[in-house]
XYZ file of C-alpha atoms in Angstrom:
492
model
C 6.927 -24.179 10.318
C 3.450 -25.277 11.472
C 2.778 -26.532 14.999
C 0.277 -29.199 15.964
C -0.784 -29.106 19.612
C -2.418 -32.299 20.809
C -2.390 -35.107 23.351
C -4.106 -37.496 20.934
C -3.429 -39.512 17.746
C 0.327 -38.933 17.932
C 1.268 -42.110 16.069
C -1.389 -41.465 13.379
C -0.114 -37.922 12.964
C 3.523 -39.016 12.612
C 2.507 -41.669 10.046
C 0.579 -39.052 8.048
C 3.478 -36.596 8.122
C 5.936 -39.279 7.089
C 3.847 -40.178 4.035
C 4.629 -36.827 2.354
C 8.260 -36.103 1.545
C 9.593 -33.166 3.561
C 6.398 -32.614 5.573
C 7.770 -34.044 8.807
C 10.591 -31.476 8.769
C 8.087 -28.601 8.426
C 5.763 -29.572 11.282
C 6.264 -29.930 15.018
C 3.911 -31.878 17.279
C 3.684 -30.529 20.824
C 1.427 -31.190 23.862
C -1.642 -28.991 24.398
C -0.076 -27.417 27.474
C 2.583 -25.688 25.315
C 0.354 -23.749 22.878
C 2.162 -20.673 21.561
C 0.010 -18.209 19.618
C 3.017 -16.640 17.916
C 3.164 -19.417 15.363
C 0.814 -20.875 12.795
C -0.787 -23.854 14.478
C -3.513 -26.476 14.625
C -5.119 -27.868 17.757
C -6.434 -31.437 17.939
C -8.560 -31.892 21.037
C -11.378 -34.334 21.812
C -10.999 -35.828 18.356
C -11.540 -32.491 16.535
C -9.120 -30.622 14.239
C -9.275 -26.887 15.006
C -7.280 -24.441 12.881
C -6.168 -21.311 14.722
C -7.043 -17.862 13.404
C -4.261 -16.519 11.202
C -3.681 -13.075 12.712
C -0.383 -12.510 10.951
C -0.127 -11.550 7.290
C 1.975 -14.617 6.553
C -1.012 -16.787 5.571
C -4.219 -16.172 3.625
C -6.963 -15.124 6.108
C -9.189 -18.074 5.176
C -11.041 -19.908 7.958
C -11.351 -23.690 8.188
C -14.328 -25.560 9.573
C -13.640 -27.746 12.628
C -13.369 -31.350 11.459
C -13.480 -34.769 13.063
C -9.923 -36.099 13.064
C -8.925 -37.803 9.838
C -5.239 -38.147 8.970
C -5.784 -37.209 5.315
C -7.773 -34.081 6.197
C -5.035 -33.048 8.613
C -2.404 -33.529 5.890
C -4.533 -31.467 3.530
C -4.751 -28.526 5.983
C -1.037 -28.701 6.790
C -0.040 -28.584 3.129
C -2.343 -25.623 2.610
C -0.836 -23.728 5.549
C 2.638 -24.410 4.138
C 1.635 -22.961 0.764
C 1.021 -26.164 -1.189
C -2.698 -25.714 -1.844
C -2.827 -27.576 -5.165
C -1.094 -30.617 -3.671
C -3.383 -30.408 -0.634
C -6.505 -30.882 -2.753
C -5.427 -34.436 -3.548
C -5.621 -35.536 0.100
C -9.285 -34.948 0.936
C -12.764 -35.746 -0.320
C -14.423 -33.428 2.181
C -16.314 -30.957 -0.026
C -16.336 -28.189 2.582
C -12.590 -28.466 3.121
C -11.995 -28.541 -0.650
C -13.825 -25.221 -1.044
C -11.815 -23.695 1.803
C -8.547 -24.838 0.218
C -9.698 -23.381 -3.109
C -10.344 -20.061 -1.377
C -6.776 -20.003 -0.112
C -5.495 -20.961 -3.574
C -7.540 -18.182 -5.179
C -5.923 -15.554 -2.970
C -2.482 -16.722 -4.108
C -3.412 -16.734 -7.789
C -5.607 -13.697 -8.235
C -5.323 -13.781 -12.012
C -7.019 -17.207 -12.155
C -10.789 -17.417 -11.778
C -11.514 -20.597 -9.835
C -14.952 -22.190 -9.828
C -15.909 -21.632 -6.192
C -19.151 -22.852 -4.632
C -19.458 -20.436 -1.724
C -23.123 -20.472 -0.773
C -23.311 -21.075 2.990
C -24.691 -18.511 5.415
C -22.762 -19.712 8.475
C -19.967 -17.573 9.947
C -17.049 -19.344 8.236
C -18.710 -19.353 4.804
C -19.680 -15.676 5.075
C -16.182 -14.693 6.219
C -14.486 -16.628 3.418
C -16.882 -15.222 0.811
C -16.124 -11.706 2.059
C -12.375 -12.343 1.873
C -12.602 -13.663 -1.703
C -14.901 -10.827 -2.806
C -12.616 -8.269 -1.163
C -9.126 -9.437 -2.067
C -9.807 -11.410 -5.251
C -12.634 -9.239 -6.607
C -15.111 -12.111 -7.000
C -18.639 -10.849 -6.329
C -20.482 -14.059 -5.531
C -24.269 -13.655 -5.689
C -23.740 -9.980 -6.427
C -22.937 -9.218 -2.778
C -20.463 -6.513 -1.852
C -17.739 -7.653 0.603
C -18.761 -4.966 3.137
C -22.208 -6.572 3.470
C -20.699 -10.064 3.754
C -18.237 -8.910 6.430
C -21.084 -7.380 8.431
C -23.159 -10.576 8.182
C -20.158 -12.685 9.218
C -19.472 -10.495 12.261
C -23.106 -10.845 13.327
C -22.796 -14.649 13.248
C -19.284 -14.937 14.726
C -19.070 -17.421 17.633
C -16.820 -15.203 19.801
C -15.408 -11.702 20.165
C -12.113 -13.066 18.878
C -13.759 -14.204 15.643
C -15.692 -10.938 15.343
C -12.458 -9.016 15.673
C -10.705 -11.219 13.105
C -13.350 -10.491 10.487
C -13.614 -6.830 11.524
C -9.871 -6.454 10.929
C -10.396 -7.180 7.234
C -13.519 -5.041 7.058
C -11.385 -2.156 8.345
C -8.788 -2.821 5.613
C -11.579 -2.709 3.012
C -12.850 0.605 4.383
C -9.312 2.007 4.383
C -8.878 0.927 0.744
C -12.095 2.844 -0.023
C -10.742 5.942 1.718
C -13.075 5.732 4.725
C -10.354 6.087 7.369
C -12.756 7.391 10.000
C -15.024 4.332 9.975
C -12.071 1.930 9.672
C -10.428 3.454 12.740
C -13.712 3.377 14.662
C -14.145 -0.344 14.011
C -10.585 -1.265 14.998
C -10.680 0.814 18.175
C -13.938 -0.883 19.184
C -12.531 -4.398 18.920
C -9.094 -3.495 20.238
C -10.775 -2.344 23.464
C -12.601 -5.650 24.025
C -11.159 -8.085 26.561
C -9.826 -10.931 24.430
C -6.363 -12.264 23.574
C -3.260 -10.081 23.524
C -2.460 -11.550 20.134
C -5.690 -10.174 18.679
C -5.335 -6.823 20.454
C -1.855 -6.112 19.127
C -2.448 -7.399 15.605
C -5.441 -5.075 15.431
C -3.142 -2.313 16.660
C -0.854 -2.917 13.663
C -3.696 -2.139 11.278
C -4.951 0.710 13.444
C -1.534 2.381 13.254
C -1.497 1.989 9.475
C -4.938 3.570 9.195
C -3.969 6.436 11.484
C -0.804 7.093 9.498
C -2.886 7.117 6.324
C -4.932 10.020 7.653
C -1.978 12.184 8.749
C -2.094 15.733 7.392
C -0.170 18.978 8.054
C -2.976 20.335 10.252
C -2.958 17.315 12.582
C -2.648 18.446 16.207
C 0.162 17.358 18.511
C -2.159 15.359 20.776
C -3.190 13.167 17.843
C 0.413 12.643 16.789
C 1.366 11.707 20.340
C -1.516 9.206 20.459
C -0.268 7.484 17.305
C 3.346 7.456 18.538
C 2.343 5.926 21.886
C 0.412 3.186 20.106
C 3.465 2.452 17.950
C 5.809 2.211 20.940
C 3.406 0.049 23.004
C 2.801 -2.306 20.090
C 6.518 -2.455 19.291
C 7.304 -3.539 22.844
C 4.787 -6.396 22.583
C 6.155 -7.767 19.310
C 9.764 -7.369 20.407
C 8.967 -9.348 23.551
C 7.222 -12.024 21.480
C 10.169 -12.042 19.026
C 8.024 -11.679 15.904
C 10.473 -10.028 13.489
C 8.144 -9.157 10.594
C 5.876 -7.195 12.958
C 8.830 -5.463 14.638
C 10.171 -4.411 11.237
C 6.734 -3.157 10.193
C 6.514 -1.025 13.324
C 9.974 0.419 12.730
C 8.869 1.474 9.240
C 5.794 3.108 10.774
C 7.927 4.851 13.399
C 10.143 6.082 10.564
C 7.131 7.412 8.684
C 5.748 9.459 11.551
C 9.135 10.870 12.598
C 9.810 11.809 8.974
C 6.468 13.646 9.006
C 7.660 15.510 12.104
C 10.921 16.363 10.276
C 12.970 14.345 12.777
C 14.990 13.021 9.860
C 17.932 11.482 11.717
C 15.579 9.612 14.063
C 13.495 8.476 11.092
C 16.613 7.201 9.321
C 17.544 5.178 12.399
C 14.166 3.418 12.445
C 14.059 2.572 8.745
C 17.630 1.267 8.940
C 16.540 -1.135 11.712
C 13.631 -2.298 9.577
C 15.911 -2.866 6.580
C 18.260 -4.972 8.705
C 15.409 -7.202 9.863
C 13.951 -7.637 6.388
C 17.414 -8.475 5.068
C 18.140 -10.988 7.837
C 14.702 -12.637 7.602
C 14.765 -12.793 3.787
C 11.604 -10.773 3.100
C 12.504 -9.359 -0.356
C 9.237 -7.506 -1.058
C 9.240 -5.829 2.349
C 12.933 -5.064 1.950
C 12.307 -3.295 -1.359
C 9.352 -1.367 0.102
C 11.550 -0.257 3.006
C 14.187 0.927 0.531
C 11.473 2.993 -1.142
C 10.512 4.519 2.194
C 14.149 5.284 2.968
C 14.509 6.881 -0.452
C 11.479 9.074 0.233
C 12.926 10.069 3.607
C 16.275 11.051 2.074
C 14.558 12.974 -0.715
C 12.420 14.884 1.814
C 15.526 15.610 3.862
C 17.313 16.877 0.758
C 14.420 19.183 -0.115
C 14.476 20.597 3.404
C 17.795 22.377 2.896
C 20.157 19.377 2.817
C 20.973 18.796 -0.888
C 23.745 16.334 -0.045
C 21.040 13.671 0.394
C 19.769 13.773 -3.202
C 22.394 11.276 -4.370
C 21.743 9.029 -1.371
C 18.035 9.033 -2.241
C 18.850 7.981 -5.817
C 21.142 5.191 -4.614
C 18.462 3.927 -2.221
C 15.749 3.832 -4.891
C 18.175 1.939 -7.121
C 18.425 -0.706 -4.389
C 14.644 -1.093 -4.533
C 14.838 -1.608 -8.304
C 17.073 -4.645 -7.783
C 13.986 -6.389 -6.371
C 11.103 -4.462 -7.953
C 11.934 -5.303 -11.565
C 9.766 -4.534 -14.597
C 9.002 -8.236 -15.075
C 8.185 -9.271 -11.505
C 6.705 -6.130 -9.894
C 5.709 -3.785 -12.738
C 3.517 -1.484 -10.617
C 6.195 -0.968 -7.952
C 8.815 -0.655 -10.697
C 6.853 2.208 -12.237
C 6.393 3.873 -8.854
C 10.141 3.780 -8.129
C 10.919 5.242 -11.554
C 8.408 8.022 -10.935
C 10.263 8.972 -7.751
C 13.613 8.777 -9.524
C 12.355 10.892 -12.428
C 11.346 13.707 -10.084
C 14.659 13.578 -8.188
C 16.764 13.541 -11.368
C 14.962 16.704 -12.493
C 15.736 18.455 -9.194
C 19.274 17.156 -8.748
C 21.596 20.115 -7.956
C 24.572 19.891 -10.286
C 26.850 21.971 -12.494
C 25.792 23.062 -15.971
C 27.816 20.332 -17.701
C 25.832 17.532 -16.016
C 22.329 19.034 -16.240
C 21.659 17.492 -19.644
C 22.692 14.055 -18.346
C 20.335 14.237 -15.334
C 17.542 15.544 -17.562
C 18.018 12.524 -19.845
C 17.827 10.166 -16.843
C 14.691 11.946 -15.681
C 12.968 11.751 -19.068
C 13.816 8.048 -19.388
C 12.297 7.283 -15.987
C 9.152 9.284 -16.767
C 8.737 7.339 -20.006
C 9.106 4.049 -18.089
C 6.190 5.162 -15.888
C 3.963 6.301 -18.727
C 4.594 3.043 -20.601
C 3.134 1.098 -17.686
C 0.440 3.564 -16.544
C -1.821 3.243 -19.559
C -4.316 6.109 -19.256
C -7.328 3.828 -19.825
C -6.263 1.376 -17.089
C -4.532 3.719 -14.634
C -5.942 7.185 -15.373
C -5.189 8.632 -11.928
C -1.563 7.483 -12.006
C -1.117 8.567 -15.628
C -2.350 12.077 -14.808
C -0.070 12.283 -11.764
C 2.999 11.289 -13.794
C 2.053 13.535 -16.732
C 1.637 16.489 -14.360
C 5.036 15.878 -12.766
C 6.687 15.304 -16.136
C 5.355 18.684 -17.225
C 6.875 20.289 -14.129
C 10.192 18.512 -14.726
C 10.399 19.638 -18.357
C 10.449 23.258 -17.152
C 13.615 22.447 -15.163
C 15.478 20.703 -17.984
C 18.092 22.643 -19.973
C 16.974 23.677 -23.513
C 16.557 20.671 -25.784
C 18.689 20.345 -28.910
C 15.595 19.224 -30.801
C 12.028 20.073 -29.879
C 10.647 22.491 -27.323
C 10.596 21.379 -23.670
C 8.200 24.201 -22.724
C 5.561 23.275 -25.310
C 5.982 19.628 -24.346
C 5.362 20.613 -20.712
C 2.166 22.454 -21.710
C 0.937 19.373 -23.601
C 1.556 17.051 -20.641
C -0.285 19.421 -18.287
C -3.219 19.451 -20.710
C -3.198 15.644 -20.741
C -3.344 15.650 -16.956
C -6.212 18.148 -17.028
C -8.171 15.950 -19.449
C -8.170 13.251 -16.775
C -8.341 15.433 -13.661
C -11.887 16.658 -14.143
C -13.591 19.031 -11.733
C -16.135 16.382 -10.768
C -13.668 13.578 -9.982
C -10.419 15.256 -8.897
C -11.064 18.905 -7.943
C -7.952 19.437 -5.783
C -5.663 17.656 -8.217
C -7.185 19.701 -11.055
C -6.498 22.933 -9.187
C -2.821 21.990 -8.805
C -2.576 20.961 -12.470
C -4.129 24.266 -13.588
C -1.541 26.251 -11.638
C 1.259 24.136 -13.143
C -0.233 24.605 -16.615
C -0.326 28.380 -16.116
C 3.347 28.411 -15.101
C 4.258 26.544 -18.277
C 2.141 28.831 -20.453
C 3.920 31.945 -19.186
C 7.200 30.523 -20.474
C 5.867 29.295 -23.826
C 6.707 31.074 -27.088
C 3.516 31.594 -29.095
C 4.126 31.193 -32.821
C 1.543 33.776 -33.922
C -0.966 36.319 -32.624
C -3.914 33.963 -33.016
C -2.277 31.296 -30.853
C -1.324 33.929 -28.284
C -4.946 35.119 -27.962
C -6.343 31.601 -27.707
C -3.862 30.663 -25.033
C -4.495 33.926 -23.165
C -8.259 33.295 -23.039
C -7.685 29.713 -21.912
C -5.346 30.864 -19.147
C -7.945 33.389 -17.930
C -10.689 30.738 -17.863
C -8.549 28.194 -16.035
C -7.239 30.680 -13.466
C -10.836 31.688 -12.666
C -11.794 28.017 -12.370
C -9.440 27.379 -9.438
C -11.715 29.233 -6.990
C -14.574 26.845 -7.847
C -12.390 23.791 -7.206
C -10.995 24.443 -3.738
C -11.202 26.628 -0.667
C -7.469 26.335 0.028
C -6.291 29.922 0.362
C -2.778 29.327 -0.946
C -4.091 27.871 -4.224
C -6.678 30.635 -4.629
C -3.999 33.276 -3.963
C -1.739 31.773 -6.634
C -4.611 31.795 -9.132
C -5.333 35.446 -8.287
C -1.703 36.376 -8.950
C -1.971 34.787 -12.378
C -5.228 36.649 -13.063
C -3.710 39.972 -12.020
C -0.787 39.431 -14.410
C -3.112 38.319 -17.203
C -5.411 41.307 -16.742
C -2.380 43.556 -16.953
C -1.672 42.177 -20.427
C -5.258 42.362 -21.667
C -4.879 45.435 -23.857
C -1.713 44.326 -25.619
C -2.924 40.744 -26.155
C -6.476 41.403 -27.337
C -5.991 44.486 -29.505
C -6.123 43.996 -33.256
């Protein structure tokens, strides 16, 4: 539903809406005195069409230039806001508006490269260029989106507009791993005195950024700060009755309480989020929430409550009903990766171990089929590393050698996890590789010596990769054991 707030042109507006089948049922026309920022809306005042900033994530964050009232242009904007961008293009000859509609269309169809003419240096043009460069990966005039966002903010007509653009700059910085700068930007604009709507939508992203930087050494004061922001923001969106935001905040509350090992409380929050997503028919968010619930149950199971392993499996299976291989291949692979790890750890009697191992191997293969190492090297290495770990837990194979297969997968991970690019990940993979090597059966003395020398070199390498004491201590234990075998291994 889109709202038009105006005291003018009411008959012209109704005629325009009536000319497009179904449009009248999707739009409400209300007086200016009743403006409600909760909903997508357009204001027509003093003969000018003004499109409100789209703070929610329910519309593409494209800005529209203020236009002199024309019924066809209004119809064009309405169709775009309702998701009918291609149909909208047939209602206007305004070249500026056409480019803005194309921007919105591009964000919906990222695989298609539209011919966009985004050359202006005014605020709206700079913002839209930044959005397209950022989310669609189109580098117009060779400019990076961070530079375009900064230029747009400098030319923004109000603090509200600055904050709107800064919100997306912060998302870009978060995507690049710069959580510190992203948080700094959002806190700056959140503190400015403008609309509550802007303040609390910025808070949604701020919470996400803060959760992204959570680590085991985070102090209690910082955790309390994040929790307070979640509760304050939740109260606002509950009062405004904006269900998608309320559900998002419940998922965030679940995440932080899971981190604190308050598992029952965390389960309560994610259950509330699932109910909202189910009731509001948000399938993608519903599936993502199932994934989060599955992760919670798996963590709970690992923390001394094995009865939750099966519940975690069942929950991930719910996510797979939506995240199918055909429609959401990346999410599908991610769910199977989680399932593969759980299947390998599933506590069960000896008779069923082979069955769970088969399930685990099948899910790992689903992941590796999608995560081509040339396209997704980081993900491929992560899955290969975990597959190697899982193979050490499987019962002996009837054909082949699970231990040697584990060694080979760890070596594949190490080929990708170089010291220069992924030092911490490489350190973990080395330690996993060493564990597998200890259990391997060398077929001859020559192979035993070669493997021994490789194990020595890799164990020594760990100290150059990280200063984490626990990892260095593990490497030292391996070295001590290896040095103890030196005489028997290396003698003729």
